[in-house]
XYZ file of C-alpha atoms in Angstrom:
700
model
C -3.051 -50.819 19.693
C -5.899 -48.884 21.351
C -7.376 -45.819 19.660
C -9.560 -43.583 21.764
C -12.078 -41.241 20.156
C -12.626 -37.661 21.290
C -9.044 -36.582 22.061
C -10.054 -32.970 22.510
C -12.096 -33.788 25.630
C -10.888 -34.219 29.166
C -12.817 -37.489 29.411
C -10.829 -39.006 26.553
C -7.555 -37.801 28.054
C -8.381 -39.365 31.397
C -9.626 -42.460 29.653
C -6.295 -42.863 27.872
C -4.437 -42.545 31.181
C -6.698 -45.086 32.855
C -6.306 -47.421 29.896
C -2.528 -47.186 30.214
C -2.701 -48.115 33.887
C -5.168 -50.935 33.348
C -3.178 -52.476 30.531
C 0.193 -52.222 32.259
C -1.253 -53.790 35.407
C -2.231 -56.785 33.248
C 1.350 -56.994 31.907
C 0.285 -56.050 28.404
C 2.957 -54.333 26.327
C 2.286 -50.612 26.074
C 4.838 -48.456 24.281
C 4.410 -44.737 23.693
C 3.847 -45.280 20.001
C 1.184 -47.900 20.618
C -1.383 -45.595 22.187
C -2.798 -42.950 19.839
C -5.494 -40.544 20.954
C -7.563 -39.515 17.978
C -10.118 -36.780 17.542
C -13.568 -37.960 16.597
C -13.111 -36.359 13.177
C -9.877 -38.245 12.511
C -11.472 -41.447 13.798
C -14.181 -41.122 11.205
C -11.696 -40.337 8.462
C -9.374 -43.245 9.174
C -12.152 -45.627 10.246
C -9.989 -46.640 13.193
C -12.147 -45.240 15.957
C -15.004 -47.139 17.554
C -18.550 -45.919 17.168
C -19.873 -43.809 20.032
C -22.030 -45.757 22.457
C -24.609 -44.655 24.989
C -22.706 -44.389 28.271
C -23.875 -46.532 31.180
C -24.998 -44.937 34.418
C -22.142 -44.213 36.771
C -23.902 -46.182 39.533
C -23.964 -49.395 37.459
C -20.342 -49.034 36.472
C -19.284 -48.620 40.078
C -21.402 -51.579 41.145
C -19.899 -53.765 38.419
C -16.356 -52.898 39.409
C -17.039 -53.301 43.145
C -17.417 -57.093 42.860
C -14.520 -59.491 43.486
C -10.991 -59.082 44.812
C -8.707 -56.153 43.888
C -7.375 -57.888 40.766
C -10.915 -58.636 39.612
C -11.805 -55.023 40.108
C -9.015 -54.019 37.779
C -10.204 -56.642 35.302
C -13.726 -55.280 35.409
C -12.388 -51.767 35.044
C -10.485 -52.789 31.917
C -13.580 -54.590 30.614
C -15.669 -51.480 31.118
C -13.101 -49.323 29.339
C -12.777 -51.672 26.386
C -16.539 -52.065 25.846
C -18.134 -48.888 27.109
C -16.031 -45.960 25.911
C -18.743 -43.462 26.666
C -18.457 -44.161 30.381
C -14.692 -43.903 30.510
C -14.635 -40.669 32.489
C -16.930 -42.089 35.178
C -14.970 -45.342 35.338
C -11.802 -43.396 35.875
C -13.473 -41.271 38.566
C -14.615 -44.377 40.397
C -11.221 -46.123 40.130
C -9.578 -43.136 41.795
C -12.221 -42.958 44.479
C -11.942 -46.708 45.136
C -8.166 -46.590 45.523
C -8.469 -43.588 47.810
C -11.004 -45.381 50.017
C -8.977 -48.590 50.286
C -5.863 -46.651 51.223
C -7.792 -44.819 53.952
C -9.464 -47.734 55.705
C -6.509 -50.097 55.264
C -8.772 -52.910 54.137
C -6.293 -54.055 51.480
C -4.387 -57.011 52.858
C -0.609 -57.311 52.836
C -0.945 -60.331 50.571
C -2.834 -58.249 48.004
C -0.459 -55.311 48.445
C 2.553 -57.205 47.071
C 0.992 -57.912 43.654
C -0.195 -54.311 43.587
C 3.359 -53.078 44.126
C 4.603 -55.361 41.349
C 1.870 -54.080 39.052
C 2.878 -50.496 39.880
C 6.468 -51.252 38.933
C 5.347 -52.883 35.703
C 3.307 -49.774 34.901
C 6.498 -47.737 34.608
C 8.604 -50.511 33.059
C 6.783 -51.940 30.008
C 7.370 -55.670 29.537
C 9.116 -56.440 26.259
C 7.764 -58.847 23.688
C 4.295 -59.249 25.229
C 1.912 -58.212 22.457
C -1.737 -57.501 23.060
C -3.826 -60.343 21.625
C -7.458 -61.301 21.454
C -6.751 -64.109 23.969
C -5.324 -61.803 26.612
C -8.130 -59.284 26.142
C -10.700 -62.017 26.731
C -9.243 -62.818 30.176
C -11.371 -60.080 31.665
C -14.384 -61.848 33.213
C -17.893 -60.936 32.121
C -20.104 -58.639 34.121
C -21.745 -60.266 37.167
C -25.173 -59.669 38.654
C -23.508 -58.208 41.732
C -24.409 -54.805 40.337
C -27.815 -55.107 42.009
C -26.135 -55.154 45.434
C -24.562 -51.736 44.914
C -26.107 -48.910 46.920
C -28.248 -46.600 44.849
C -26.831 -43.111 44.492
C -28.496 -40.265 42.628
C -25.332 -38.372 41.692
C -21.630 -38.119 42.598
C -20.977 -36.219 45.803
C -18.959 -33.001 45.992
C -15.729 -34.827 46.815
C -16.142 -37.112 43.825
C -16.766 -34.160 41.518
C -13.632 -32.535 42.861
C -11.663 -35.674 42.090
C -13.158 -35.790 38.614
C -11.995 -32.223 37.913
C -8.520 -32.688 39.413
C -5.506 -31.108 37.759
C -3.223 -33.242 35.521
C -0.472 -33.261 38.149
C -2.707 -35.171 40.550
C -3.495 -37.994 38.124
C -1.884 -41.209 39.377
C -1.420 -42.315 35.753
C 0.157 -39.073 34.546
C 3.669 -40.526 34.580
C 2.875 -43.248 32.057
C 1.479 -40.846 29.463
C 3.794 -40.356 26.442
C 6.030 -37.275 26.410
C 4.798 -36.343 22.924
C 1.067 -36.432 22.165
C -0.161 -38.933 19.603
C -2.597 -36.430 18.134
C -2.779 -32.685 17.534
C -5.673 -30.795 16.052
C -3.219 -28.091 14.977
C 0.351 -29.237 14.327
C 2.975 -26.564 13.570
C 6.324 -27.719 12.179
C 9.020 -25.199 13.081
C 9.352 -22.944 16.115
C 10.134 -19.575 14.539
C 8.226 -16.350 14.024
C 5.818 -17.813 11.451
C 4.721 -20.504 13.914
C 4.389 -17.918 16.672
C 2.150 -15.737 14.488
C 0.162 -18.795 13.402
C -0.652 -20.088 16.871
C -1.661 -16.602 17.977
C -4.067 -16.413 15.041
C -5.376 -19.928 15.695
C -6.016 -19.198 19.359
C -7.727 -15.926 18.440
C -10.168 -17.781 16.175
C -10.458 -20.973 18.222
C -10.217 -20.024 21.897
C -9.935 -23.647 23.061
C -7.503 -24.765 20.380
C -4.815 -27.232 21.399
C -1.712 -26.410 19.347
C 1.418 -28.541 19.177
C 4.684 -27.041 17.896
C 7.602 -29.283 16.897
C 10.982 -27.577 16.440
C 14.532 -28.757 15.808
C 15.949 -26.022 18.024
C 16.299 -26.400 21.774
C 14.613 -23.031 22.206
C 11.106 -21.709 22.657
C 9.876 -19.390 19.848
C 12.005 -16.229 19.702
C 12.567 -13.177 17.499
C 15.653 -13.072 15.273
C 16.129 -9.325 14.487
C 17.776 -8.460 17.852
C 20.443 -11.114 17.214
C 22.073 -8.815 14.663
C 20.949 -5.499 16.153
C 20.252 -4.496 19.765
C 21.928 -7.428 21.533
C 25.321 -6.259 20.263
C 24.884 -2.756 21.663
C 24.174 -3.786 25.249
C 26.651 -2.800 27.944
C 25.313 -5.400 30.384
C 26.812 -8.864 29.703
C 24.613 -10.527 32.326
C 21.543 -9.243 30.525
C 22.768 -10.699 27.231
C 23.460 -14.067 28.867
C 19.726 -14.239 29.646
C 18.976 -13.340 26.015
C 17.596 -9.977 27.025
C 18.408 -6.677 25.395
C 17.680 -3.007 25.676
C 15.781 -1.383 22.854
C 17.112 1.863 21.437
C 14.944 3.666 24.010
C 16.547 1.761 26.896
C 13.548 -0.476 27.626
C 14.530 -4.024 28.573
C 13.073 -6.890 26.567
C 13.569 -10.622 26.009
C 14.181 -12.182 22.607
C 11.599 -14.838 23.506
C 8.057 -14.027 22.470
C 6.530 -15.587 25.595
C 7.909 -16.745 28.953
C 8.096 -20.507 29.611
C 5.010 -20.248 31.824
C 2.913 -19.402 28.756
C 3.401 -22.855 27.270
C 1.909 -26.185 28.293
C 3.986 -29.321 28.734
C 3.368 -31.516 25.656
C 2.074 -34.443 27.724
C -0.413 -32.106 29.434
C -1.829 -30.638 26.232
C -4.736 -33.094 25.917
C -5.879 -32.232 29.458
C -6.341 -28.520 28.759
C -10.068 -27.821 28.538
C -9.333 -24.221 27.545
C -6.661 -25.192 25.062
C -3.048 -24.126 24.987
C 0.247 -24.254 23.107
C 2.872 -26.944 23.698
C 6.376 -27.020 22.196
C 8.346 -30.199 21.496
C 11.994 -29.095 21.284
C 14.914 -30.845 19.635
C 12.802 -32.964 17.282
C 12.512 -32.935 13.492
C 9.511 -33.943 11.390
C 10.869 -36.252 8.703
C 7.728 -37.031 6.718
C 4.066 -36.168 6.273
C 1.451 -38.592 5.014
C -1.280 -36.319 3.601
C -3.733 -39.213 3.120
C -3.488 -40.611 6.643
C -2.750 -37.154 8.111
C 0.259 -38.402 10.039
C 3.581 -36.692 10.781
C 6.592 -38.929 11.473
C 9.371 -37.583 13.731
C 13.077 -38.403 13.619
C 12.638 -40.826 16.534
C 9.907 -42.766 14.701
C 7.064 -41.263 16.732
C 3.843 -40.632 14.798
C 1.532 -37.669 15.375
C -1.929 -37.692 13.845
C -3.066 -34.197 12.890
C -6.175 -32.434 11.625
C -4.399 -29.343 10.244
C -0.666 -28.857 9.781
C 1.534 -25.831 9.082
C 5.029 -26.134 7.628
C 7.084 -23.209 8.916
C 10.559 -24.689 8.679
C 12.203 -21.420 7.600
C 15.636 -21.601 6.040
C 19.221 -22.518 6.802
C 22.143 -20.138 6.203
C 23.622 -20.482 2.738
C 27.298 -21.348 2.599
C 29.740 -20.681 -0.230
C 31.714 -23.440 -2.015
C 35.128 -22.241 -0.915
C 34.263 -22.950 2.744
C 32.315 -26.107 1.975
C 35.481 -27.560 0.395
C 37.822 -26.291 3.103
C 39.508 -28.391 5.777
C 37.805 -29.134 9.071
C 40.123 -26.675 10.841
C 38.737 -23.909 8.638
C 35.121 -25.059 9.032
C 35.522 -24.979 12.809
C 36.297 -21.263 12.517
C 33.373 -20.343 10.252
C 29.945 -19.263 11.537
C 26.859 -19.408 9.342
C 24.858 -16.864 11.301
C 21.175 -17.605 11.901
C 19.963 -18.367 15.429
C 20.616 -17.991 19.139
C 23.436 -20.531 19.258
C 25.205 -18.660 16.424
C 24.867 -15.369 18.287
C 26.279 -16.875 21.470
C 29.201 -18.365 19.586
C 30.070 -15.156 17.724
C 29.614 -13.085 20.872
C 32.196 -15.231 22.646
C 34.580 -15.227 19.675
C 34.452 -11.434 19.364
C 35.612 -11.041 22.975
C 38.829 -12.974 22.370
C 39.637 -12.710 18.653
C 42.006 -10.195 17.125
C 40.200 -10.156 13.768
C 36.877 -11.248 12.223
C 35.943 -11.271 8.540
C 32.289 -10.849 7.523
C 31.491 -12.248 4.067
C 28.327 -10.688 2.674
C 27.099 -7.162 1.971
C 23.352 -7.619 2.453
C 21.155 -6.745 5.416
C 22.555 -9.277 7.864
C 26.184 -8.873 6.830
C 26.046 -5.081 7.090
C 24.231 -5.128 10.445
C 26.757 -7.558 11.930
C 29.654 -5.533 10.542
C 28.347 -2.347 12.185
C 27.719 -4.179 15.451
C 31.179 -5.779 15.532
C 32.740 -2.504 14.412
C 31.160 -0.736 17.360
C 32.576 -3.382 19.694
C 36.031 -3.010 18.117
C 36.247 0.602 19.278
C 36.810 -0.581 22.841
C 39.165 -3.439 21.977
C 41.904 -4.484 19.585
C 39.420 -6.378 17.392
C 39.732 -5.721 13.659
C 36.583 -6.149 11.568
C 36.684 -6.648 7.784
C 33.637 -6.867 5.515
C 33.844 -8.044 1.895
C 31.282 -8.592 -0.853
C 31.220 -8.819 -4.671
C 28.865 -5.847 -5.150
C 30.018 -2.239 -5.554
C 28.553 -1.204 -2.199
C 26.613 -2.345 0.857
C 23.100 -3.545 0.035
C 24.096 -3.154 -3.609
C 21.338 -5.533 -4.742
C 18.690 -3.460 -3.009
C 19.637 0.206 -2.851
C 20.343 2.575 -5.760
C 24.067 2.951 -6.389
C 24.408 6.426 -4.884
C 22.678 5.322 -1.672
C 24.661 2.074 -1.566
C 27.889 4.071 -1.736
C 26.708 6.344 1.062
C 25.842 3.294 3.181
C 29.287 1.820 2.565
C 30.845 5.008 3.908
C 28.554 4.795 6.934
C 29.719 1.236 7.701
C 33.348 2.346 7.423
C 32.531 5.098 9.882
C 31.452 2.460 12.384
C 35.047 1.203 12.572
C 35.080 -1.584 9.981
C 37.286 -2.092 6.920
C 35.048 -2.560 3.863
C 36.251 -4.307 0.697
C 33.708 -3.977 -2.153
C 33.969 -6.070 -5.341
C 35.926 -8.665 -3.394
C 35.373 -12.359 -2.808
C 37.271 -15.350 -1.380
C 38.952 -17.720 -3.845
C 40.652 -20.088 -1.391
C 40.709 -20.717 2.355
C 43.311 -22.648 4.340
C 44.366 -23.104 7.938
C 47.812 -22.181 9.278
C 49.150 -21.643 12.818
C 45.723 -21.131 14.376
C 44.572 -18.701 11.689
C 42.347 -18.887 8.625
C 44.189 -17.607 5.557
C 41.887 -16.172 2.878
C 43.113 -15.742 -0.678
C 41.071 -12.988 -2.378
C 40.273 -12.378 -6.044
C 42.428 -9.244 -5.834
C 45.500 -11.365 -5.061
C 45.587 -10.196 -1.444
C 45.819 -12.657 1.459
C 44.096 -11.984 4.777
C 44.840 -13.777 8.045
C 41.914 -13.881 10.475
C 40.708 -15.697 13.577
C 37.128 -16.205 12.480
C 34.848 -15.875 9.449
C 31.135 -15.029 9.452
C 29.189 -15.995 6.322
C 25.984 -13.976 5.764
C 24.949 -14.525 2.146
C 21.267 -15.413 2.426
C 19.174 -18.497 3.118
C 18.301 -21.817 1.582
C 14.672 -22.732 2.335
C 14.262 -25.924 4.327
C 12.288 -28.172 1.979
C 13.510 -31.650 2.963
C 9.932 -32.611 3.795
C 8.826 -32.123 0.191
C 10.321 -35.244 -1.353
C 9.116 -37.659 1.338
C 5.703 -36.012 1.607
C 4.801 -35.531 -2.056
C 4.847 -31.715 -1.912
C 5.884 -29.423 -4.768
C 9.014 -27.260 -4.619
C 9.293 -24.106 -6.725
C 12.188 -24.497 -9.179
C 12.485 -20.741 -9.698
C 12.108 -19.202 -6.258
C 12.730 -22.194 -4.024
C 10.464 -23.130 -1.145
C 7.211 -25.064 -1.030
C 4.880 -23.962 -3.799
C 1.533 -22.832 -2.360
C -1.515 -20.934 -3.593
C -2.654 -17.455 -2.569
C -4.150 -18.919 0.608
C -0.744 -20.469 1.470
C -2.067 -24.018 1.080
C 0.188 -26.670 -0.472
C -2.350 -29.503 -0.256
C -5.570 -30.158 1.624
C -5.040 -29.367 5.321
C -1.351 -28.483 4.718
C -0.222 -24.844 4.813
C 3.235 -23.260 4.457
C 4.353 -19.871 5.834
C 7.521 -17.841 6.280
C 10.844 -18.191 4.452
C 9.966 -21.660 3.117
C 6.841 -20.499 1.272
C 6.753 -19.725 -2.460
C 3.379 -18.020 -2.572
C 1.225 -16.263 -5.126
C 0.903 -12.550 -4.379
C -2.322 -11.341 -6.016
C -0.677 -7.940 -6.664
C 2.967 -8.737 -7.425
C 2.836 -12.334 -8.657
C 4.684 -15.370 -7.317
C 7.329 -14.560 -4.727
C 9.387 -15.892 -1.846
C 10.346 -13.464 0.929
C 12.941 -13.857 3.701
C 12.078 -11.201 6.256
C 10.677 -10.999 9.768
C 7.466 -9.188 8.901
C 6.684 -11.648 6.109
C 6.941 -14.445 8.670
C 4.479 -12.514 10.836
C 2.070 -11.735 7.992
C 2.143 -15.157 6.334
C 2.065 -17.019 9.652
C -0.962 -15.042 10.762
C -2.728 -15.635 7.436
C -1.973 -19.369 7.526
C -3.269 -19.603 11.093
C -6.492 -17.844 10.142
C -6.963 -20.101 7.124
C -6.331 -23.204 9.234
C -9.416 -22.205 11.206
C -11.498 -21.711 8.054
C -10.928 -18.056 7.034
C -9.984 -18.812 3.371
C -8.226 -15.453 2.923
C -5.794 -14.750 0.054
C -2.389 -13.133 0.556
C -2.797 -9.408 -0.017
C -1.287 -7.607 3.000
C 2.178 -6.620 1.773
C 4.852 -7.415 4.330
C 7.649 -4.952 5.022
C 11.242 -5.318 6.149
C 13.689 -3.048 7.869
C 17.363 -2.736 8.674
C 19.277 -0.619 11.177
C 22.927 0.344 10.851
C 23.081 1.192 14.512
C 20.693 3.493 16.413
C 21.067 6.479 14.073
C 20.474 5.150 10.548
C 17.716 2.825 9.447
C 15.304 2.165 6.649
C 12.068 0.345 5.973
C 11.052 -1.241 2.680
C 8.111 -2.952 1.069
C 7.321 -4.723 -2.199
C 9.865 -5.609 -4.887
C 13.015 -3.713 -3.924
C 15.611 -4.503 -6.580
C 18.398 -2.118 -7.591
C 18.119 -3.329 -11.206
C 14.716 -1.612 -11.463
C 14.330 2.074 -12.380
C 14.131 4.212 -9.244
C 13.124 7.747 -8.367
C 13.990 9.301 -4.993
C 12.837 12.302 -3.016
C 14.993 13.426 -0.088
C 14.652 16.099 2.579
C 16.585 17.438 5.534
C 16.557 15.084 8.516
C 15.852 16.105 12.117
C 16.714 14.530 15.454
C 13.434 12.614 15.292
C 14.432 10.817 12.089
C 16.453 7.940 13.559
C 15.707 4.377 14.706
C 16.449 5.465 18.271
C 13.866 8.244 18.098
C 11.092 6.056 16.683
C 11.631 3.433 19.391
C 11.617 6.127 22.078
C 8.329 7.412 20.685
C 6.563 4.064 20.222
C 8.296 1.863 22.805
C 8.578 -0.891 20.178
C 11.760 -2.069 18.448
C 10.004 -4.397 15.986
C 8.919 -1.838 13.455
C 6.652 -4.302 11.736
C 4.590 -3.972 14.912
C 5.076 -0.217 15.036
C 3.733 0.389 11.540
C 0.781 -1.943 12.090
C -0.237 -0.098 15.230
C 0.266 3.268 13.573
C -2.386 2.541 10.938
C -2.965 4.658 7.884
C -2.502 8.219 9.013
C -4.448 11.056 7.546
C -2.218 12.500 4.828
C -1.714 16.177 4.301
C -0.783 17.714 0.967
C 2.274 19.931 1.089
C 3.639 22.305 -1.491
C 7.136 20.916 -1.987
C 8.231 24.262 -3.423
C 8.395 25.497 0.159
C 10.925 22.859 1.179
C 14.379 21.767 0.027
C 14.363 18.390 -1.674
C 16.053 16.503 -4.492
C 14.172 14.629 -7.207
C 16.390 12.470 -9.392
C 16.373 8.991 -10.963
C 18.833 6.184 -10.365
C 21.957 7.057 -12.445
C 21.807 3.653 -14.147
C 18.060 3.796 -14.722
C 17.990 6.373 -17.513
C 16.076 4.103 -19.872
C 12.961 4.555 -21.922
C 10.956 2.984 -19.141
C 12.224 5.340 -16.452
C 10.234 8.566 -15.951
C 12.331 11.581 -16.854
C 12.792 14.256 -14.193
C 11.038 17.562 -14.702
C 14.084 19.741 -15.334
C 12.150 22.998 -15.511
C 10.317 22.293 -12.275
C 13.562 21.335 -10.581
C 15.280 24.521 -11.763
C 12.367 26.568 -10.487
C 12.561 24.891 -7.104
C 16.313 25.451 -6.835
C 15.836 29.115 -7.691
C 13.186 29.489 -4.998
C 15.387 27.755 -2.472
C 18.382 29.906 -3.302
C 16.197 32.969 -2.980
C 15.512 31.916 0.586
C 19.266 31.318 1.174
C 18.640 27.626 1.640
C 20.656 24.844 0.027
C 19.012 21.937 -1.810
C 20.684 18.555 -1.211
C 22.438 16.880 -4.124
C 23.474 13.244 -4.704
C 26.888 14.025 -3.239
C 25.527 15.261 0.083
C 24.239 13.477 3.141
C 20.903 11.732 2.610
C 19.044 12.648 5.763
C 15.650 11.127 5.047
C 13.609 10.331 1.985
C 11.550 7.926 -0.070
C 12.769 5.813 -3.009
C 10.245 4.446 -5.516
C 10.994 1.270 -7.508
C 9.152 1.164 -10.843
C 8.016 -1.447 -13.317
C 6.131 -0.133 -16.362
C 5.605 3.192 -14.544
C 3.896 1.353 -11.697
C 5.373 1.580 -8.192
C 6.171 -1.990 -7.107
C 8.557 -1.199 -4.240
C 9.250 1.586 -1.746
C 12.192 2.277 0.575
C 11.694 4.775 3.395
C 15.093 6.078 4.420
C 15.132 7.299 8.035
C 11.419 7.869 7.547
C 9.206 5.994 9.980
C 5.515 5.312 10.621
C 4.686 5.887 6.940
C 4.619 2.258 5.832
C 0.789 2.026 5.640
C 0.913 4.724 2.955
C 3.501 2.800 0.929
C 1.439 -0.368 1.292
C -1.660 1.413 -0.008
C 0.225 2.761 -3.048
C 1.470 -0.711 -4.016
C -1.947 -2.226 -3.448
C -3.546 0.272 -5.853
C -1.068 -0.660 -8.608
C -1.600 2.556 -10.590
C 0.713 4.256 -13.067
C 2.137 7.542 -11.801
C 3.502 10.229 -14.083
C 4.329 12.752 -11.352
C 6.123 11.062 -8.469
C 6.656 14.412 -6.747
C 2.936 14.421 -6.063
C 3.126 10.883 -4.713
C 6.001 11.902 -2.439
C 3.750 14.510 -0.818
C 1.749 11.705 0.747
C 4.715 10.788 2.936
C 4.842 14.184 4.634
C 8.641 14.417 4.502
C 8.740 17.751 6.274
C 6.344 17.139 9.140
C 9.040 17.414 11.823
C 10.915 20.412 10.431
C 10.764 23.720 12.255
């Protein structure tokens, strides 16, 4: 095995290519896994790299290699590479120049050309069972005094410099380089949003960083939110086939973060003087060795790394009734997560007569609304069922959950709350579901959307800790699991310096944690403090954003106001041109807040009906009565819990401290909510806090 120091340099990359050619021409066995290019730092750590030597002059190297027949020249070239690593770049330059010259003047005889052709064939077809030994290495003859006969040259000419700086595609040895690099300064495991955010942060801090991403999916990094939102509302099938969608404002966009041209081919990564990002698709990292800093892939390939990020995300959680079902049933069940799941469900929905969605959370409700919209123009019947009393019942207060359930029904779906599947069987091409209510439902397809299981298979083989309470890899506030190993996204159980240990499964958290991990991989040493947000749209007209601990079991207090045409997801996208509202709120920044006298506006202030405990702040009845009287005096009607909730803010409390906020059809206010949670203060008058959100800014 040959290990070449200085993998980050172009010289080392060219040296490795030349070494491959030299060794294969000598019929030595060279497999992809046998040639590892190591950075100088890793060489020092593992003590496998040779010490740096003073490079010889390029004139002497050329003179040495010029002696003898063509085979001897190759022998001398190999000798120079093996002994004088520092001159590898010049040796490679000369070898190219020599071959170019001999091909021009035709001085190579036909007799010498035949062995050269055989050597070329052997370079692409490694000879089996021919190990590299000390005996074979010693076959290279020693340097001869012929060097004195070489013409003296002061410096390489312009043509030689041009050859030295040639692009990777022009290297004659490019084809024998391994498809997957043997070393990566920054190795990212997983190709989702967290990895995308991480390599952007790494490249921002280290402009010449060479980043290698390894993902199990056969896709380049892409965004997941449109898979359950905008893609379903497109009227252009050809656009969807290309994984493009129209935002609520009609602007066309791709689900992929970057076009293919942005990325570097993995085998070219080491040649990029200005760095780049390469993606290895369809491969899984099976094990990390933190001591040796090696990642082992599912094909046995080893990648040495300096820094590594685990961003493996999660896999869709299934339910036991479908896990135990027959294969015929399993073939008709989709655990919705990625692009391939979207494509499958999209095709099924065009031909099926009925689809059942199991799950009442964010994903289940979004898919139900999307499929319900599609059912209006077809005979498709959409049924949603969940064990809670209403949609998003684990997140929203009961009154708002009930309103949301009615909204989903209005989209054309049949909703069955407090319902779950007891048995599933296959009969005559249909899946028969036996429900807890005693009812049986016959359907063509079932979609399961009941959350995620973090992908932590690496933990056991790599000696990493898994959180028994929250799941995921247990990391500190800087998202570090062990030295030089970080974890971000859904798979990270992190310590929030404001809210304690948590694990979050949302797009913006992947962005925030991935960015933080990337910064820390380049030496930032920042703790997690920027609270991530999440959002959900039930079509283009109703949406909400949330931040912090949003749990319906906590006491809540809500303030609502009359909505306007500007208070919809469609309107905010038309205004900002951005459908990812995690980006929208970041760009908006903390707006200057204005204090309003809420007595001049209709609003409702009331606690969660089930939160009337000693810990919940009691509403100010006298103040509320006064406000109602003033409103009635102006012939205006104050909304009540039974009326439509146009827009508003819901506070989630723990010990009178706001730990979570939901903004209902209220957009570009998330920086304010983030600031409130960051302060962590007790609030006795939440009506005053609600003023900060400027609920009535768009009213006439």
